[in-house]
């Protein structure tokens, strides 16, 4: 979603703002803008890409020592130049990420005082509100503090004022924002990737924090104005990790990074390491003790990881598991049980619905919380008793790939840790699972070698308007993930069904124009699945089957088979999702869609 960059330095900061925005493009946006102070306030906005904004800045030969910049993902008001940030009130400019829930009330009050609104955004209300506070105090920092105290909702903001050219003010509540402490200046941005160009020293702001940035110093206060110190971290994020390198798209790069991402995530058990609750934090044994059930809360792809985990945890650790879509759970009247382990899964750790669902679960008295997350300092990680950080590295493509498989690896460890604590895991079984987990990166590498064949399938697919994905057992969520990937990046309408459900309705959709993709591992449900596939074939549906070696499904007219290298037992879902990721990627390439930044979507969904 929206991205923010703020800079104040001894050098020209315009290139820093633009490069920061380029690094935030992956978050998803539809317009971009910046404002700088150089004697006077200059604002540039574009209802297009950052490249267009950069061209505008070049044409003006823009140069300044202080500025704010923004990529906007539309919430209030259509994507347009008029609604693009920064928004201005008098000589004051504001960029904002988040949603202000009480902006209508604020707007009405400000309009009554004579403020004129030129956009449909909630952000413009923030600009005018701060401006109105400046009538009562001459201090910009104090005016921002007073204004933010009236905001209900989520925000990360950057503020500049013509009358106060030697400092920029930033503040956050609910939306991500961090400071960058540079040699020649001070910076703020929505994530570290935007600031690696100038510094590795970062300070994560907490909810309610406000910071004043000057060229050579910064200070942070709480919402009530009390000064506060926040730790300076040295980011270990490598600049290469956010570069495309030899790849055409981030999604492709991230699909092919999966063996390494899994190896990094599973490093804890490399060599002689066994299964231990300690993988989830020092207090894990204490938190897991007496757990009677598991509740998984997540959205999108992360939700699918939770659905796979349900099969594993129930089968192996023998604990009942409920998996809920976070945006539903947070508003549902559920029956809380304090002996529940609440597991929140999120690649970004900033997903507003997942964070709110977690807070809701805690408010119901469920304090045994675990985050499985890819971003160590994210809001979700800071809210849970325990955490497991997947080591997938930055995921830039909007379509989640390596985050998913590493989430599954984390869940495999959790399943075994809970089983071990409950006396459900024999030493021999533990060893067997450890061997399989250690071999997983190699097994994934072999699946990636199927790419040329999948590419051929994708050619046939790209002309279709609909597709059905089928799976059974723990591979049903994999079918769901395959359908999500296809619709997300190729815009082909896709649905996933538990194959046994086919004849209860969706079979009516099957004809020669409806490709049916079957996830078909060599497990105890294979014979059942084969019957379901016959049902499709009998209706003229064309089948694309991802079968394991030994699945013995013969290729025939209308039945295309791709054999996976090996059957992988419990971890088979990790392998079976890979060809589905590749299929979507190549279908999108044929269709010519914007693979890494699909229309209407954002990487990290920081609003409800
Ligand atoms: C995945 O391809 C999606 N872009 C989306 O469903 C994503 O998984 C979802 O928004 C949750 O994000 P999170 O893992 O960062 O919480």
Coordinates of C-alpha atoms and ligand atoms in Angstrom, one line a residue:
X1 CA 0.0 0.0 0.0
X2 CA 1.0 3.6 0.1
X3 CA 4.7 4.3 0.6
X4 CA 6.3 7.3 2.3
X5 CA 9.8 8.8 2.1
X6 CA 11.0 11.9 4.0
X7 CA 14.5 13.4 3.8
X8 CA 16.4 16.3 5.2
X9 CA 20.1 16.5 4.4
X10 CA 23.0 18.7 3.5
X11 CA 22.9 17.4 -0.1
X12 CA 20.1 17.5 -2.7
X13 CA 17.5 15.1 -1.5
X14 CA 15.4 14.9 -4.7
X15 CA 17.3 11.8 -6.0
X16 CA 16.9 10.2 -2.6
X17 CA 13.2 10.7 -2.5
X18 CA 12.8 9.3 -6.0
X19 CA 15.0 6.3 -5.4
X20 CA 13.1 5.6 -2.2
X21 CA 9.8 5.7 -4.0
X22 CA 11.2 3.3 -6.6
X23 CA 12.1 0.9 -3.8
X24 CA 8.6 1.2 -2.4
X25 CA 6.9 0.6 -5.8
X26 CA 6.5 -3.1 -4.9
X27 CA 4.0 -2.2 -2.2
X28 CA 1.5 -1.3 -4.9
X29 CA 0.4 2.2 -5.9
X30 CA -1.5 4.1 -8.6
X31 CA -0.1 7.6 -8.3
X32 CA 3.0 9.3 -6.9
X33 CA 4.0 12.7 -5.7
X34 CA 6.5 14.8 -3.7
X35 CA 6.9 18.2 -2.1
X36 CA 10.2 20.0 -1.4
X37 CA 11.2 23.2 0.3
X38 CA 13.7 25.3 -1.5
X39 CA 12.8 28.9 -0.6
X40 CA 9.2 28.0 -1.4
X41 CA 7.1 24.9 -1.4
X42 CA 7.1 23.0 -4.6
X43 CA 4.7 20.1 -5.2
X44 CA 4.8 17.6 -8.1
X45 CA 2.2 14.9 -8.6
X46 CA 1.6 12.2 -11.2
X47 CA -1.3 9.9 -11.7
X48 CA 1.1 7.3 -13.0
X49 CA 4.4 5.7 -12.2
X50 CA 7.3 7.0 -10.2
X51 CA 9.2 7.2 -13.5
X52 CA 6.8 9.9 -14.7
X53 CA 7.2 11.8 -11.4
X54 CA 11.0 11.5 -11.9
X55 CA 10.6 13.0 -15.4
X56 CA 8.7 15.9 -14.0
X57 CA 11.4 16.5 -11.4
X58 CA 14.1 16.4 -14.1
X59 CA 12.2 18.8 -16.3
X60 CA 12.1 21.3 -13.4
X61 CA 15.7 20.5 -12.4
X62 CA 14.3 20.2 -8.9
X63 CA 16.8 20.4 -6.1
X64 CA 16.2 20.8 -2.3
X65 CA 17.6 19.8 1.1
X66 CA 14.2 18.8 2.6
X67 CA 11.3 16.9 1.1
X68 CA 8.5 14.4 1.5
X69 CA 7.4 11.9 -1.2
X70 CA 4.6 9.3 -1.6
X71 CA 3.2 6.5 -3.6
X72 CA -0.6 6.3 -3.3
X73 CA -2.8 3.2 -3.3
X74 CA -6.3 4.7 -3.6
X75 CA -8.7 4.3 -0.7
X76 CA -10.7 7.5 -0.5
X77 CA -11.1 8.9 -4.0
X78 CA -10.1 7.6 -7.4
X79 CA -6.5 7.4 -8.5
X80 CA -5.9 10.8 -10.1
X81 CA -3.4 13.7 -9.9
X82 CA -5.9 15.6 -7.7
X83 CA -6.0 12.9 -5.1
X84 CA -2.3 12.1 -5.2
X85 CA -0.3 13.2 -2.2
X86 CA 1.2 15.4 -0.9
X87 CA -1.9 17.4 0.2
X88 CA -1.4 21.0 1.0
X89 CA -2.9 23.5 3.5
X90 CA -1.4 27.0 3.3
X91 CA 2.3 26.4 3.1
X92 CA 2.1 23.0 4.7
X93 CA 2.4 19.7 2.9
X94 CA 1.4 16.2 4.2
X95 CA 1.9 12.6 2.9
X96 CA 0.0 9.8 4.5
X97 CA -0.3 6.0 4.6
X98 CA -3.4 4.5 6.3
X99 CA -7.1 5.4 6.7
X100 CA -8.5 8.1 8.9
X101 CA -11.9 6.7 10.1
X102 CA -13.2 10.0 11.5
X103 CA -12.1 12.1 8.6
X104 CA -15.7 13.0 7.6
X105 CA -16.3 14.6 11.0
X106 CA -13.0 16.4 10.9
X107 CA -13.7 17.6 7.4
X108 CA -17.1 18.9 8.3
X109 CA -15.6 20.8 11.3
X110 CA -12.8 22.3 9.2
X111 CA -15.2 23.3 6.3
X112 CA -17.3 25.1 8.9
X113 CA -14.1 27.1 9.7
X114 CA -13.6 28.0 6.1
X115 CA -11.2 25.3 4.9
X116 CA -11.7 24.4 1.3
X117 CA -11.1 20.8 0.2
X118 CA -9.7 20.1 -3.3
X119 CA -9.5 16.3 -3.2
X120 CA -11.6 13.4 -2.0
X121 CA -8.9 12.1 0.3
X122 CA -8.9 11.7 4.0
X123 CA -5.3 13.0 4.0
X124 CA -6.3 16.5 3.0
X125 CA -8.2 16.6 6.3
X126 CA -4.9 15.9 8.1
X127 CA -3.2 18.8 6.3
X128 CA -5.9 21.2 7.2
X129 CA -6.2 20.0 10.7
X130 CA -2.5 20.5 11.4
X131 CA -2.8 23.9 9.7
X132 CA -5.7 24.8 12.0
X133 CA -3.6 23.8 15.1
X134 CA -0.9 26.2 14.0
X135 CA -3.4 29.0 14.7
X136 CA -3.1 28.1 18.4
X137 CA 0.6 27.2 18.6
X138 CA 3.5 28.5 16.6
X139 CA 5.3 25.1 16.9
X140 CA 4.8 22.8 14.0
X141 CA 5.9 19.7 16.0
X142 CA 3.3 20.5 18.7
X143 CA 0.6 21.2 16.0
X144 CA 1.2 17.8 14.4
X145 CA 1.0 16.2 17.9
X146 CA -2.3 17.9 18.7
X147 CA -3.7 17.0 15.3
X148 CA -2.7 13.4 15.4
X149 CA -4.2 13.0 18.8
X150 CA -7.6 13.8 17.1
X151 CA -7.2 11.1 14.4
X152 CA -9.0 7.8 14.7
X153 CA -7.7 5.1 12.4
X154 CA -4.3 4.2 11.0
X155 CA -1.6 6.6 9.8
X156 CA 2.0 7.1 9.0
X157 CA 2.6 10.7 8.0
X158 CA 5.3 13.0 6.8
X159 CA 4.9 16.8 7.2
X160 CA 6.7 19.9 5.9
X161 CA 6.0 23.6 6.4
X162 CA 7.3 26.5 4.3
X163 CA 7.5 28.6 7.5
X164 CA 9.6 26.0 9.3
X165 CA 12.2 24.9 6.6
X166 CA 14.8 23.2 8.9
X167 CA 12.8 20.3 10.1
X168 CA 10.4 17.6 8.9
X169 CA 7.9 15.9 11.2
X170 CA 6.8 12.3 11.0
X171 CA 4.3 10.3 13.1
X172 CA 2.8 6.8 13.1
X173 CA 0.0 4.8 14.5
X174 CA -1.0 1.5 12.9
X175 CA 0.9 2.0 9.6
X176 CA 4.6 1.2 9.3
X177 CA 7.3 4.0 9.5
X178 CA 11.0 3.9 10.5
X179 CA 13.7 6.5 10.7
X180 CA 17.0 6.4 8.9
X181 CA 20.0 7.9 10.7
X182 CA 22.5 9.0 8.0
X183 CA 25.9 10.7 7.9
X184 CA 24.6 13.7 6.0
X185 CA 21.0 13.8 7.0
X186 CA 17.9 12.2 8.6
X187 CA 15.3 10.2 6.8
X188 CA 12.1 8.3 7.3
X189 CA 10.3 5.7 5.2
X190 CA 7.7 3.0 5.1
X191 CA 10.4 0.3 5.0
X192 CA 14.1 -0.2 5.2
X193 CA 14.6 -1.0 1.5
X194 CA 13.8 2.7 0.6
X195 CA 16.6 3.9 2.9
X196 CA 19.5 1.5 2.2
X197 CA 20.7 4.0 -0.4
X198 CA 21.7 6.4 2.4
X199 CA 22.0 4.5 5.6
X200 CA 21.7 1.1 7.4
X201 CA 21.0 2.7 10.8
X202 CA 17.3 2.5 11.4
X203 CA 15.0 3.3 14.3
X204 CA 11.5 1.6 14.3
X205 CA 8.9 4.0 15.5
X206 CA 6.2 2.6 17.9
X207 CA 2.5 3.3 17.6
X208 CA 1.8 6.9 18.7
X209 CA 5.4 8.1 18.2
X210 CA 6.1 11.5 16.6
X211 CA 9.6 12.4 15.4
X212 CA 11.2 15.7 14.5
X213 CA 14.0 15.3 11.9
X214 CA 16.7 17.9 11.4
X215 CA 19.8 17.6 9.2
X216 CA 22.0 16.4 12.0
X217 CA 19.7 15.2 14.8
X218 CA 16.3 13.7 15.6
X219 CA 14.0 13.5 18.6
X220 CA 11.0 11.3 19.3
X221 CA 8.1 11.9 21.6
X222 CA 5.1 9.9 22.7
X223 CA 1.6 11.0 21.8
X224 CA 1.4 13.0 25.1
X225 CA 4.6 14.8 24.2
X226 CA 6.9 12.9 26.6
X227 CA 10.4 12.4 25.1
X228 CA 11.3 8.8 24.4
X229 CA 14.5 7.0 23.2
X230 CA 14.2 4.2 20.6
X231 CA 17.0 1.8 19.9
X232 CA 19.0 2.3 16.7
X233 CA 19.3 -1.0 14.7
X234 CA 21.8 -1.8 12.1
X235 CA 19.9 -3.3 9.2
X236 CA 21.4 -6.4 7.7
X237 CA 19.2 -6.3 4.7
X238 CA 21.4 -6.6 1.7
X239 CA 21.0 -4.2 -1.2
X240 CA 21.2 -7.3 -3.5
X241 CA 18.1 -8.8 -1.8
X242 CA 16.0 -6.0 -3.2
X243 CA 17.6 -6.0 -6.7
X244 CA 16.3 -8.0 -9.6
X245 CA 19.7 -9.3 -10.7
X246 CA 19.5 -11.7 -13.7
X247 CA 15.7 -12.1 -13.3
X248 CA 12.9 -10.6 -15.4
X249 CA 10.5 -10.2 -12.5
X250 CA 10.7 -10.3 -8.7
X251 CA 8.1 -13.0 -8.7
X252 CA 10.4 -15.2 -10.9
X253 CA 13.4 -14.4 -8.7
X254 CA 11.4 -15.2 -5.5
X255 CA 10.1 -18.5 -6.9
X256 CA 13.7 -19.5 -7.7
X257 CA 15.0 -18.3 -4.3
X258 CA 12.8 -20.9 -2.5
X259 CA 15.5 -23.6 -2.0
X260 CA 17.7 -21.0 -0.3
X261 CA 14.9 -19.4 1.6
X262 CA 13.9 -22.8 2.9
X263 CA 17.4 -23.7 3.8
X264 CA 17.8 -20.4 5.7
X265 CA 14.5 -20.9 7.5
X266 CA 15.3 -24.5 8.5
X267 CA 18.9 -23.7 9.6
X268 CA 17.8 -24.3 13.2
X269 CA 17.6 -28.0 12.5
X270 CA 20.6 -28.2 10.1
X271 CA 23.3 -30.5 11.2
X272 CA 22.4 -32.2 14.4
X273 CA 19.7 -29.9 15.7
X274 CA 16.5 -31.6 16.8
X275 CA 12.9 -30.4 17.2
X276 CA 12.6 -28.0 20.1
X277 CA 10.0 -25.4 21.4
X278 CA 13.0 -23.1 21.6
X279 CA 12.7 -22.5 17.9
X280 CA 9.7 -20.3 18.7
X281 CA 11.3 -18.3 21.5
X282 CA 12.8 -18.7 25.0
X283 CA 9.4 -18.8 26.6
X284 CA 7.9 -21.2 24.1
X285 CA 7.9 -24.4 26.4
X286 CA 6.0 -22.4 29.1
X287 CA 3.5 -20.9 26.5
X288 CA 2.9 -24.2 24.8
X289 CA 2.4 -26.1 28.1
X290 CA -1.3 -27.0 28.5
X291 CA -2.3 -25.8 25.1
X292 CA -5.5 -27.7 24.1
X293 CA -6.2 -26.2 20.7
X294 CA -4.8 -24.0 18.0
X295 CA -6.4 -21.0 16.3
X296 CA -4.7 -19.7 13.2
X297 CA -5.5 -16.2 12.0
X298 CA -4.3 -14.8 8.6
X299 CA -5.3 -13.4 5.2
X300 CA -4.7 -14.5 1.6
X301 CA -1.8 -16.8 1.0
X302 CA -0.8 -16.8 4.6
X303 CA -4.4 -18.1 5.4
X304 CA -3.7 -21.0 2.9
X305 CA -0.5 -21.9 4.8
X306 CA -2.7 -22.1 8.0
X307 CA -5.1 -24.4 6.2
X308 CA -2.3 -26.8 5.3
X309 CA -1.1 -26.6 8.9
X310 CA -4.5 -27.7 10.2
X311 CA -4.0 -31.1 8.4
X312 CA -0.5 -31.5 9.9
X313 CA -1.2 -30.4 13.5
X314 CA -4.4 -32.4 13.8
X315 CA -2.8 -35.6 12.3
X316 CA 0.5 -35.4 14.1
X317 CA 0.2 -33.3 17.3
X318 CA -3.5 -34.4 17.7
X319 CA -4.6 -30.9 18.7
X320 CA -7.8 -29.5 17.2
X321 CA -7.1 -26.6 14.9
X322 CA -9.3 -23.8 13.6
X323 CA -8.1 -21.6 10.8
X324 CA -9.9 -18.2 10.3
X325 CA -9.7 -15.4 7.8
X326 CA -8.5 -12.5 10.0
X327 CA -11.0 -10.0 8.6
X328 CA -13.9 -12.3 9.6
X329 CA -12.6 -13.4 12.9
X330 CA -12.1 -9.8 14.2
X331 CA -15.9 -9.1 13.8
X332 CA -17.3 -12.5 14.7
X333 CA -18.6 -13.4 18.1
X334 CA -16.5 -16.4 18.9
X335 CA -16.0 -18.6 22.0
X336 CA -12.6 -17.8 23.4
X337 CA -10.5 -20.4 25.3
X338 CA -7.4 -19.2 27.1
X339 CA -5.8 -22.6 26.5
X340 CA -5.7 -21.8 22.8
X341 CA -2.4 -21.2 21.0
X342 CA -3.2 -18.3 18.7
X343 CA -0.9 -18.3 15.6
X344 CA -0.9 -15.3 13.4
X345 CA 0.8 -15.7 10.0
X346 CA 1.9 -12.8 7.9
X347 CA 4.6 -12.2 5.4
X348 CA 4.7 -8.5 6.0
X349 CA 3.7 -8.4 9.7
X350 CA 1.8 -5.2 8.9
X351 CA -1.5 -6.6 7.5
X352 CA -4.2 -4.5 9.2
X353 CA -6.8 -7.3 9.5
X354 CA -4.4 -9.8 10.9
X355 CA -3.0 -7.4 13.4
X356 CA -6.6 -6.4 14.5
X357 CA -7.6 -10.1 14.7
X358 CA -4.6 -10.7 17.0
X359 CA -5.5 -7.8 19.2
X360 CA -9.1 -9.0 19.3
X361 CA -8.0 -12.5 20.3
X362 CA -5.9 -11.0 23.1
X363 CA -8.7 -8.8 24.2
X364 CA -10.7 -12.0 24.7
X365 CA -8.1 -13.3 27.1
X366 CA -6.1 -15.4 24.7
X367 CA -2.5 -14.5 25.6
X368 CA -0.7 -17.6 24.2
X369 CA 0.2 -15.9 20.9
X370 CA 2.8 -16.8 18.2
X371 CA 3.6 -14.9 15.1
X372 CA 5.0 -16.6 12.0
X373 CA 6.3 -13.7 10.1
X374 CA 9.0 -12.7 7.5
X375 CA 9.7 -9.2 8.9
X376 CA 11.4 -9.2 12.3
X377 CA 10.5 -5.7 13.5
X378 CA 6.9 -5.6 12.2
X379 CA 3.9 -4.6 14.2
X380 CA 2.5 -8.2 14.4
X381 CA 5.8 -9.6 15.7
X382 CA 5.9 -6.9 18.4
X383 CA 2.4 -7.9 19.6
X384 CA 2.9 -11.7 20.3
X385 CA 4.4 -13.6 23.1
X386 CA 6.3 -15.9 20.8
X387 CA 7.7 -15.5 17.3
X388 CA 9.2 -17.5 14.5
X389 CA 10.8 -15.4 11.8
X390 CA 10.9 -17.0 8.4
X391 CA 14.1 -16.2 6.6
X392 CA 12.7 -15.9 3.1
X393 CA 14.4 -12.5 2.7
X394 CA 12.5 -9.5 1.3
X395 CA 9.5 -10.5 -0.9
X396 CA 8.9 -7.7 -3.4
X397 CA 6.5 -9.3 -5.9
X398 CA 2.9 -8.8 -4.8
X399 CA 2.2 -12.5 -5.4
X400 CA 3.5 -14.3 -2.4
X401 CA 5.7 -17.3 -3.2
X402 CA 8.8 -17.9 -1.0
X403 CA 6.9 -16.4 2.0
X404 CA 4.3 -19.2 1.6
X405 CA 6.8 -22.1 1.4
X406 CA 8.8 -20.8 4.3
X407 CA 5.6 -20.4 6.4
X408 CA 4.9 -24.0 5.7
X409 CA 8.4 -24.9 6.9
X410 CA 7.7 -23.0 10.1
X411 CA 4.4 -24.8 10.5
X412 CA 6.1 -28.2 10.0
X413 CA 8.5 -27.3 12.9
X414 CA 5.6 -26.1 15.0
X415 CA 3.6 -29.3 14.3
X416 CA 6.6 -31.5 15.4
X417 CA 7.3 -29.3 18.4
X418 CA 3.7 -29.6 19.7
X419 CA 3.7 -33.3 19.0
X420 CA 6.9 -33.8 20.9
X421 CA 5.7 -31.8 23.9
X422 CA 2.5 -33.9 23.9
X423 CA 4.4 -37.2 23.8
X424 CA 3.1 -37.9 20.2
X425 CA 6.4 -38.0 18.5
X426 CA 8.6 -41.0 18.8
X427 CA 12.4 -40.6 18.4
X428 CA 12.3 -42.5 15.2
X429 CA 9.5 -40.4 13.7
X430 CA 11.3 -37.2 14.7
X431 CA 14.4 -38.4 12.9
X432 CA 12.4 -39.3 9.8
X433 CA 10.8 -35.9 9.7
X434 CA 14.1 -34.1 10.3
X435 CA 15.7 -36.0 7.4
X436 CA 12.8 -34.9 5.1
X437 CA 13.0 -31.3 6.3
X438 CA 16.7 -31.1 5.8
X439 CA 16.3 -32.5 2.3
X440 CA 13.4 -30.1 1.4
X441 CA 15.5 -27.4 -0.3
X442 CA 17.0 -30.0 -2.7
X443 CA 13.6 -31.5 -3.4
X444 CA 12.2 -28.0 -4.2
X445 CA 15.2 -27.4 -6.5
X446 CA 14.3 -30.5 -8.5
X447 CA 10.7 -29.4 -8.9
X448 CA 11.9 -26.0 -10.2
X449 CA 13.6 -27.9 -13.1
X450 CA 10.1 -28.7 -14.4
X451 CA 9.8 -25.1 -15.5
X452 CA 10.2 -25.7 -19.3
X453 CA 7.2 -28.2 -19.4
X454 CA 5.1 -25.9 -17.2
X455 CA 5.8 -23.0 -19.6
X456 CA 4.3 -25.0 -22.4
X457 CA 1.2 -25.6 -20.4
X458 CA 1.0 -21.9 -19.6
X459 CA 0.8 -21.1 -23.4
X460 CA -2.4 -23.1 -23.7
X461 CA -3.8 -21.6 -20.5
X462 CA -3.3 -18.0 -21.2
X463 CA -6.2 -17.8 -23.7
X464 CA -8.7 -19.2 -21.1
X465 CA -11.1 -17.1 -19.1
X466 CA -11.7 -19.5 -16.3
X467 CA -10.0 -22.4 -14.6
X468 CA -10.8 -24.9 -11.9
X469 CA -8.3 -26.1 -9.4
X470 CA -8.9 -29.4 -7.5
X471 CA -7.1 -31.0 -4.6
X472 CA -7.9 -33.2 -1.7
X473 CA -6.7 -33.3 2.0
X474 CA -3.7 -31.0 2.7
X475 CA -3.4 -30.4 -1.1
X476 CA -6.8 -28.7 -1.2
X477 CA -5.3 -25.5 0.3
X478 CA -2.6 -25.9 -2.3
X479 CA -5.3 -25.9 -5.0
X480 CA -6.7 -22.7 -3.4
X481 CA -3.3 -21.1 -3.4
X482 CA -2.9 -22.1 -7.1
X483 CA -6.2 -20.4 -8.0
X484 CA -5.3 -17.3 -6.0
X485 CA -2.0 -17.0 -7.8
X486 CA -3.6 -17.4 -11.2
X487 CA -6.3 -14.8 -10.7
X488 CA -4.0 -12.4 -8.9
X489 CA -1.4 -12.0 -11.6
X490 CA -3.0 -13.3 -14.9
X491 CA -6.5 -12.0 -14.2
X492 CA -7.9 -15.4 -15.3
X493 CA -10.9 -16.2 -13.1
X494 CA -10.0 -19.3 -11.1
X495 CA -11.8 -21.3 -8.3
X496 CA -10.5 -24.1 -6.1
X497 CA -12.5 -27.0 -4.8
X498 CA -12.0 -30.0 -2.6
X499 CA -12.2 -32.6 -5.4
X500 CA -15.0 -34.5 -3.6
X501 CA -17.2 -31.4 -3.8
X502 CA -17.1 -31.4 -7.6
X503 CA -20.3 -33.2 -8.2
X504 CA -22.1 -31.1 -5.6
X505 CA -22.2 -28.1 -7.9
X506 CA -19.1 -27.0 -9.8
X507 CA -19.2 -29.9 -12.2
X508 CA -21.9 -27.9 -14.0
X509 CA -19.2 -25.5 -15.1
X510 CA -17.1 -28.1 -16.7
X511 CA -16.9 -28.2 -20.5
X512 CA -14.1 -28.1 -23.1
X513 CA -13.3 -24.5 -22.4
X514 CA -12.8 -25.0 -18.7
X515 CA -9.3 -26.3 -17.9
X516 CA -9.1 -28.3 -14.7
X517 CA -5.9 -28.4 -12.8
X518 CA -5.5 -31.3 -10.4
X519 CA -3.0 -31.4 -7.6
X520 CA -2.5 -35.2 -7.4
X521 CA 0.0 -36.5 -4.9
X522 CA 0.6 -40.2 -4.5
X523 CA -1.2 -40.4 -1.1
X524 CA -4.1 -42.3 0.4
X525 CA -6.6 -40.1 -1.4
X526 CA -5.2 -40.7 -4.9
X527 CA -7.8 -43.3 -5.9
X528 CA -10.6 -41.0 -4.8
X529 CA -9.1 -38.2 -6.8
X530 CA -8.8 -40.3 -9.9
X531 CA -12.5 -40.9 -9.8
X532 CA -13.1 -37.2 -9.5
X533 CA -10.9 -36.7 -12.6
X534 CA -12.9 -39.2 -14.5
X535 CA -16.0 -37.1 -13.7
X536 CA -14.3 -34.1 -15.3
X537 CA -13.1 -36.1 -18.4
X538 CA -16.5 -37.5 -19.0
X539 CA -17.9 -33.9 -19.3
X540 CA -15.2 -33.0 -21.9
X541 CA -13.1 -31.0 -19.4
X542 CA -9.4 -30.8 -20.2
X543 CA -7.3 -32.0 -17.3
X544 CA -3.8 -30.7 -16.3
X545 CA -2.6 -33.1 -13.6
X546 CA 0.4 -32.5 -11.3
X547 CA 1.1 -36.1 -10.3
X548 CA 3.8 -37.6 -8.2
X549 CA 6.2 -40.2 -9.5
X550 CA 4.3 -43.5 -9.2
X551 CA 0.8 -41.9 -9.3
X552 CA 0.0 -44.0 -12.4
X553 CA -2.5 -41.6 -14.1
X554 CA -2.1 -42.4 -17.8
X555 CA -1.8 -39.5 -20.3
X556 CA -4.5 -39.5 -22.9
X557 CA -6.4 -37.1 -25.1
X558 CA -7.5 -34.2 -22.9
X559 CA -5.4 -35.5 -19.9
X560 CA -2.0 -33.9 -19.6
X561 CA 0.2 -35.2 -16.9
X562 CA 3.3 -33.6 -15.3
X563 CA 5.2 -35.9 -13.0
X564 CA 6.8 -34.4 -9.9
X565 CA 10.2 -35.9 -9.1
X566 CA 9.3 -37.7 -5.9
X567 CA 6.5 -38.1 -3.4
X568 CA 7.3 -36.2 -0.3
X569 CA 5.0 -37.4 2.5
X570 CA 3.8 -34.8 4.9
X571 CA 5.8 -32.1 3.2
X572 CA 4.3 -32.8 -0.2
X573 CA 2.2 -29.6 -0.2
X574 CA 5.5 -27.5 -0.2
X575 CA 6.5 -29.2 -3.4
X576 CA 3.1 -29.2 -5.1
X577 CA 2.7 -25.4 -4.8
X578 CA 5.8 -24.7 -6.8
X579 CA 4.5 -25.8 -10.3
X580 CA 1.3 -23.8 -9.6
X581 CA 3.4 -20.7 -8.9
X582 CA 5.3 -21.3 -12.1
X583 CA 2.1 -21.9 -14.1
X584 CA 0.6 -18.6 -13.0
X585 CA 3.8 -16.7 -13.6
X586 CA 4.1 -18.0 -17.2
X587 CA 0.4 -17.5 -17.9
X588 CA 0.8 -13.9 -16.8
X589 CA 3.9 -13.5 -19.0
X590 CA 1.9 -14.8 -22.0
X591 CA -0.9 -12.4 -21.2
X592 CA 1.5 -9.5 -20.7
X593 CA 0.2 -8.4 -17.3
X594 CA 2.2 -6.4 -14.8
X595 CA 3.5 -9.5 -12.9
X596 CA 5.0 -7.9 -9.9
X597 CA 2.5 -5.1 -9.5
X598 CA -0.9 -6.6 -10.6
X599 CA -3.7 -4.1 -11.0
X600 CA -5.7 -3.0 -7.9
X601 CA -3.4 -4.9 -5.5
X602 CA -0.9 -3.9 -2.9
X603 CA 1.9 -5.9 -1.4
X604 CA 1.2 -5.1 2.2
X605 CA -2.4 -4.4 3.0
X606 CA -2.1 -1.9 5.9
X607 CA -5.7 -0.7 5.7
X608 CA -8.8 -2.6 6.5
Ligands
LIG1 C1 -0.6 -13.3 -1.9 O1 -0.2 -13.6 -3.2 C2 -1.3 -12.1 -1.8 N1 -0.8 -11.0 -2.4 C3 -2.1 -11.8 -0.5 O2 -3.1 -12.7 -0.4 C4 -1.3 -11.8 0.9 O3 -0.9 -13.1 1.1 C5 -2.2 -11.3 2.0 O4 -2.5 -9.9 1.7 C6 -1.6 -11.4 3.4 O5 -0.4 -10.7 3.5 P1 0.6 -10.9 4.7 O6 1.1 -12.4 4.6 O7 1.7 -9.9 4.5 O8 -0.2 -10.7 5.9

